[in-house]
mmCIF file of C-alpha atoms in Angstrom:
data_model
loop_
_atom_site.group_PDB
_atom_site.id
_atom_site.type_symbol
_atom_site.label_atom_id
_atom_site.label_comp_id
_atom_site.label_asym_id
_atom_site.label_seq_id
_atom_site.Cartn_x
_atom_site.Cartn_y
_atom_site.Cartn_z
ATOM 1 C CA MET A 1 -38.845 93.497 204.384
ATOM 2 C CA PRO A 2 -40.108 92.104 201.053
ATOM 3 C CA ASP A 3 -38.705 89.020 199.386
ATOM 4 C CA ILE A 4 -35.382 89.395 197.565
ATOM 5 C CA LYS A 5 -34.479 87.234 194.580
ATOM 6 C CA ARG A 6 -31.010 86.208 193.456
ATOM 7 C CA GLN A 7 -29.615 83.881 190.814
ATOM 8 C CA ILE A 8 -27.530 81.092 192.285
ATOM 9 C CA LYS A 9 -24.830 79.431 190.162
ATOM 10 C CA LEU A 10 -23.609 75.886 190.830
ATOM 11 C CA VAL A 11 -20.257 75.006 189.222
ATOM 12 C CA THR A 12 -19.482 71.286 189.018
ATOM 13 C CA GLU A 13 -16.075 69.813 188.203
ATOM 14 C CA GLN A 14 -15.142 66.114 188.068
ATOM 15 C CA HIS A 15 -12.342 63.850 186.865
ATOM 16 C CA VAL A 16 -11.577 60.132 186.796
ATOM 17 C CA PHE A 17 -8.917 58.596 189.027
ATOM 18 C CA ARG A 18 -6.217 56.535 187.322
ATOM 19 C CA TRP A 19 -6.610 52.868 188.329
ATOM 20 C CA PHE A 20 -4.618 49.661 188.552
ATOM 21 C CA LYS A 21 -5.940 46.195 189.398
ATOM 22 C CA LEU A 22 -4.685 44.212 192.374
ATOM 23 C CA SER A 23 -6.296 41.054 193.812
ATOM 24 C CA ASN A 24 -9.446 41.580 191.735
ATOM 25 C CA LYS A 25 -9.907 45.095 193.096
ATOM 26 C CA TYR A 26 -9.215 48.423 191.432
ATOM 27 C CA PHE A 27 -7.124 51.071 193.143
ATOM 28 C CA SER A 28 -6.273 54.638 192.235
ATOM 29 C CA ASN A 29 -2.756 55.924 191.703
ATOM 30 C CA ASN A 30 -4.036 59.202 193.170
ATOM 31 C CA ARG A 31 -5.780 57.592 196.151
ATOM 32 C CA PRO A 32 -4.448 54.026 196.636
ATOM 33 C CA ASP A 33 -6.508 53.685 199.827
ATOM 34 C CA VAL A 34 -9.846 54.052 197.980
ATOM 35 C CA PRO A 35 -11.006 51.007 195.974
ATOM 36 C CA SER A 36 -13.594 51.272 193.211
ATOM 37 C CA GLU A 37 -17.114 50.296 194.272
ATOM 38 C CA VAL A 38 -18.199 48.693 190.975
ATOM 39 C CA GLU A 39 -16.000 47.189 188.285
ATOM 40 C CA GLY A 40 -16.397 49.059 185.027
ATOM 41 C CA PHE A 41 -17.493 52.290 186.714
ATOM 42 C CA PRO A 42 -14.367 54.332 187.440
ATOM 43 C CA MET A 43 -14.135 56.230 190.692
ATOM 44 C CA ARG A 44 -14.211 59.975 190.252
ATOM 45 C CA GLU A 45 -13.466 62.987 192.370
ATOM 46 C CA TRP A 46 -16.099 65.709 192.053
ATOM 47 C CA SER A 47 -16.740 69.126 193.536
ATOM 48 C CA ILE A 48 -19.597 71.626 193.513
ATOM 49 C CA GLU A 49 -19.087 75.320 194.223
ATOM 50 C CA VAL A 50 -21.942 77.705 195.017
ATOM 51 C CA TYR A 51 -21.927 81.330 193.827
ATOM 52 C CA VAL A 52 -24.336 84.245 193.718
ATOM 53 C CA VAL A 53 -24.627 85.972 190.327
ATOM 54 C CA GLY A 54 -23.938 89.696 190.636
ATOM 55 C CA PRO A 55 -25.629 92.565 188.763
ATOM 56 C CA ASN A 56 -23.031 92.343 185.978
ATOM 57 C CA ASP A 57 -23.210 88.526 185.748
ATOM 58 C CA GLU A 58 -20.079 88.143 187.837
ATOM 59 C CA GLN A 59 -19.561 85.195 190.210
ATOM 60 C CA LEU A 60 -19.665 86.307 193.844
ATOM 61 C CA PRO A 61 -19.097 84.289 197.037
ATOM 62 C CA ALA A 62 -22.369 82.896 198.372
ATOM 63 C CA THR A 63 -22.121 84.732 201.679
ATOM 64 C CA CYS A 64 -25.915 84.860 201.804
ATOM 65 C CA PHE A 65 -25.731 81.176 202.787
ATOM 66 C CA GLU A 66 -23.827 81.505 206.025
ATOM 67 C CA LYS A 67 -23.942 77.757 206.771
ATOM 68 C CA GLN A 68 -22.506 76.880 203.357
ATOM 69 C CA ALA A 69 -19.017 78.401 203.774
ATOM 70 C CA PRO A 70 -16.602 77.888 202.146
ATOM 71 C CA PHE A 71 -19.331 77.317 199.518
ATOM 72 C CA ARG A 72 -17.735 74.150 198.145
ATOM 73 C CA ILE A 73 -18.534 70.427 198.387
ATOM 74 C CA GLN A 74 -15.834 67.899 197.414
ATOM 75 C CA GLU A 75 -16.382 64.133 197.378
ATOM 76 C CA GLN A 76 -15.539 60.998 195.407
ATOM 77 C CA GLY A 77 -17.786 58.331 193.942
ATOM 78 C CA TRP A 78 -18.657 56.366 190.811
ATOM 79 C CA GLY A 79 -22.358 57.105 190.275
ATOM 80 C CA GLU A 80 -24.455 60.007 189.019
ATOM 81 C CA PHE A 81 -27.444 61.144 191.048
ATOM 82 C CA ASP A 82 -29.854 64.005 191.733
ATOM 83 C CA MET A 83 -28.967 65.870 194.888
ATOM 84 C CA SER A 84 -30.769 68.442 196.999
ATOM 85 C CA ILE A 85 -29.332 71.195 199.176
ATOM 86 C CA PRO A 86 -31.889 72.400 201.752
ATOM 87 C CA LYS A 87 -31.805 76.126 202.486
ATOM 88 C CA GLY A 88 -34.401 77.116 205.042
ATOM 89 C CA GLU A 89 -37.866 76.765 203.515
ATOM 90 C CA GLN A 90 -36.429 76.159 200.037
ATOM 91 C CA THR A 91 -34.317 73.468 198.427
ATOM 92 C CA ILE A 92 -31.717 73.800 195.683
ATOM 93 C CA PHE A 93 -31.846 70.798 193.351
ATOM 94 C CA HIS A 94 -28.800 69.749 191.355
ATOM 95 C CA ASP A 95 -28.126 67.057 188.757
ATOM 96 C CA LEU A 96 -24.694 65.565 189.432
ATOM 97 C CA ASN A 97 -23.574 63.909 186.212
ATOM 98 C CA PHE A 98 -20.314 62.997 184.503
ATOM 99 C CA GLN A 99 -21.107 64.129 180.947
ATOM 100 C CA GLN A 100 -18.580 66.975 181.138
ATOM 101 C CA GLU A 101 -15.541 67.652 183.289
ATOM 102 C CA ARG A 102 -16.966 71.080 184.127
ATOM 103 C CA TYR A 103 -20.493 72.452 183.823
ATOM 104 C CA GLU A 104 -22.632 75.197 185.329
ATOM 105 C CA SER A 105 -26.297 75.505 186.263
ATOM 106 C CA LEU A 106 -28.352 78.544 187.277
ATOM 107 C CA GLN A 107 -31.313 78.669 189.644
ATOM 108 C CA GLN A 108 -33.372 81.522 191.037
ATOM 109 C CA PHE A 109 -33.548 81.620 194.826
ATOM 110 C CA THR A 110 -35.972 83.723 196.850
ATOM 111 C CA PHE A 111 -34.960 85.016 200.285
ATOM 112 C CA ARG A 112 -38.279 85.406 202.072
ATOM 113 C CA ASN A 113 -38.590 88.215 204.613
ATOM 114 C CA PRO A 114 -34.795 88.399 205.175
ATOM 115 C CA LYS A 115 -33.426 89.702 208.443
ATOM 116 C CA PRO A 116 -31.344 92.927 208.444
ATOM 117 C CA GLU A 117 -28.011 91.095 208.671
ATOM 118 C CA LEU A 118 -28.936 88.951 205.649
ATOM 119 C CA VAL A 119 -30.061 92.046 203.743
ATOM 120 C CA ASP A 120 -26.600 93.523 204.321
ATOM 121 C CA ARG A 121 -24.977 90.457 202.777
ATOM 122 C CA LEU A 122 -27.414 90.462 199.848
ATOM 123 C CA ARG A 123 -26.556 94.097 199.195
ATOM 124 C CA GLU A 124 -23.134 92.866 198.006
ATOM 125 C CA SER A 125 -24.769 91.167 195.013
ATOM 126 C CA GLY A 126 -27.380 93.727 193.932
ATOM 127 C CA PRO A 127 -30.202 96.056 194.987
ATOM 128 C CA VAL A 128 -32.268 95.059 198.014
ATOM 129 C CA GLY A 129 -34.966 97.734 198.162
ATOM 130 C CA ASP A 130 -35.808 101.398 198.524
ATOM 131 C CA ALA A 131 -36.432 103.517 201.618
ATOM 132 C CA ASN A 132 -39.926 102.042 201.976
ATOM 133 C CA GLY A 133 -38.621 98.498 201.807
ATOM 134 C CA ALA A 134 -39.858 97.773 198.300
ATOM 135 C CA ALA A 135 -37.427 95.893 196.086
ATOM 136 C CA LYS A 136 -37.346 97.745 192.758
ATOM 137 C CA PRO A 137 -35.415 96.981 189.598
ATOM 138 C CA GLU A 138 -32.055 98.654 189.225
ATOM 139 C CA LYS A 139 -32.924 100.027 185.792
ATOM 140 C CA ARG A 140 -36.155 101.399 184.357
ATOM 141 C CA LYS A 141 -37.054 100.034 180.995
ATOM 142 C CA LYS A 142 -38.139 102.475 178.297
ATOM 143 C CA ALA A 143 -40.973 101.626 175.956
ATOM 144 C CA SER A 144 -38.980 102.771 172.956
ATOM 145 C CA LYS A 145 -40.227 100.136 170.517
ATOM 146 C CA THR A 146 -43.908 100.688 171.178
ATOM 147 C CA GLN A 147 -44.026 104.493 170.705
ATOM 148 C CA VAL A 148 -46.544 104.591 173.554
ATOM 149 C CA ASP A 149 -47.248 107.712 175.597
ATOM 150 C CA MET A 150 -46.765 106.239 179.064
ATOM 151 C CA GLU A 151 -48.472 109.136 180.852
ATOM 152 C CA LYS A 152 -51.607 108.712 178.718
ATOM 153 C CA LEU A 153 -51.524 104.968 179.293
ATOM 154 C CA ALA A 154 -51.357 105.501 183.057
ATOM 155 C CA GLU A 155 -54.265 107.968 182.904
ATOM 156 C CA GLY A 156 -56.302 105.569 180.815
ATOM 157 C CA LEU A 157 -55.725 102.728 183.262
ATOM 158 C CA GLU A 158 -57.077 104.901 186.072
ATOM 159 C CA ARG A 159 -60.334 105.383 184.139
ATOM 160 C CA LEU A 160 -61.059 101.691 183.603
ATOM 161 C CA GLY A 161 -63.922 99.935 185.353
ATOM 162 C CA GLU A 162 -63.434 97.064 187.773
ATOM 163 C CA ASP A 163 -63.962 94.279 185.223
ATOM 164 C CA ASP A 164 -61.541 95.880 182.762
ATOM 165 C CA LEU A 165 -58.949 96.323 185.510
ATOM 166 C CA LEU A 166 -59.210 92.633 186.339
ATOM 167 C CA HIS A 167 -58.472 91.890 182.683
ATOM 168 C CA VAL A 168 -55.412 94.183 182.863
ATOM 169 C CA VAL A 169 -54.224 92.329 185.985
ATOM 170 C CA GLN A 170 -54.474 89.044 184.106
ATOM 171 C CA LEU A 171 -52.609 90.447 181.089
ATOM 172 C CA VAL A 172 -49.730 91.596 183.277
ATOM 173 C CA HIS A 173 -49.661 88.338 185.209
ATOM 174 C CA ASP A 174 -49.492 86.265 182.007
ATOM 175 C CA ASN A 175 -46.892 88.405 180.203
ATOM 176 C CA LYS A 176 -44.611 89.879 182.869
ATOM 177 C CA THR A 177 -40.870 89.213 182.998
ATOM 178 C CA GLU A 178 -38.299 89.073 185.794
ATOM 179 C CA GLU A 179 -37.790 92.823 185.354
ATOM 180 C CA THR A 180 -41.451 93.597 186.045
ATOM 181 C CA TYR A 181 -42.030 95.349 189.361
ATOM 182 C CA THR A 182 -45.344 94.878 191.165
ATOM 183 C CA LYS A 183 -46.268 95.466 194.797
ATOM 184 C CA ASN A 184 -49.108 94.670 197.190
ATOM 185 C CA ASP A 185 -52.579 95.410 195.713
ATOM 186 C CA PHE A 186 -51.258 95.380 192.187
ATOM 187 C CA HIS A 187 -49.240 98.546 191.951
ATOM 188 C CA VAL A 188 -47.107 98.188 188.827
ATOM 189 C CA ASP A 189 -44.235 100.213 187.390
ATOM 190 C CA LEU A 190 -45.206 100.542 183.722
ATOM 191 C CA TYR A 191 -41.610 101.222 182.734
ATOM 192 C CA THR A 192 -40.610 97.725 183.842
ATOM 193 C CA LEU A 193 -43.092 95.971 181.556
ATOM 194 C CA PRO A 194 -41.903 94.331 178.313
ATOM 195 C CA ASP A 195 -42.621 96.289 175.122
ATOM 196 C CA GLN A 196 -45.069 93.694 173.804
ATOM 197 C CA LEU A 197 -47.146 93.891 176.996
ATOM 198 C CA ILE A 198 -47.171 97.706 176.923
ATOM 199 C CA LYS A 199 -48.527 97.599 173.373
ATOM 200 C CA MET A 200 -51.210 95.086 174.439
ATOM 201 C CA LEU A 201 -52.253 97.343 177.328
ATOM 202 C CA TRP A 202 -52.328 100.413 175.078
ATOM 203 C CA ASP A 203 -54.577 98.689 172.528
ATOM 204 C CA PHE A 204 -56.923 97.331 175.209
ATOM 205 C CA VAL A 205 -57.234 100.564 177.196
ATOM 206 C CA ASN A 206 -57.637 102.644 174.023
ATOM 207 C CA GLN A 207 -60.621 100.516 173.033
ATOM 208 C CA LYS A 208 -62.260 101.223 176.401
ATOM 209 C CA VAL A 209 -61.579 104.922 176.971
ATOM 210 C CA ASN A 210 -59.975 106.202 173.730
ATOM 211 C CA ILE A 211 -56.788 107.390 175.427
ATOM 212 C CA ALA A 212 -55.382 108.596 172.102
ATOM 213 C CA ASP A 213 -57.654 111.655 172.449
ATOM 214 C CA PHE A 214 -56.386 112.703 175.893
#
């Protein structure tokens, strides 16, 4: 099974406890058993919730992280810090800060060679692949702005020499987007390329084989 990518959303919320001073220590009206660690730095309660972003930008439970349920961390403290959440071979990094009472951050996470049971959970948040196991984009992008004949472009690419093909590979590598679909020995779905890149390929290939005359 090929790698599957998902956007992970971290939602952070925090608020300051209300304090009173007793015997040179600060205590919270909310949690009178928890003193402040450092005078002048109020104790806060903070939480981080983990979501998977769905195909329509909706927030979905992060069931793909089975060890993370219920997908929420809640603690208290007075200091900001960078935190890391290890997930298999990857790590999710998060900046815990107190600039806002609520803020969100997005990260892309790659599930490498997922097992069938994980694929089933990932299916809840978007496409996971076709019958041959190749993860393809849900929508095919049309080259409407470029006015390019995609069939002629494909035919022209097939007629290029090895050196020219290597240049095409580099062009795609340098200009592709998250929607671009490539597989194995550089098979590419032209309809998933950005319009600007399609125009660049058309101009380059037309100089080499004059595809406009096909």
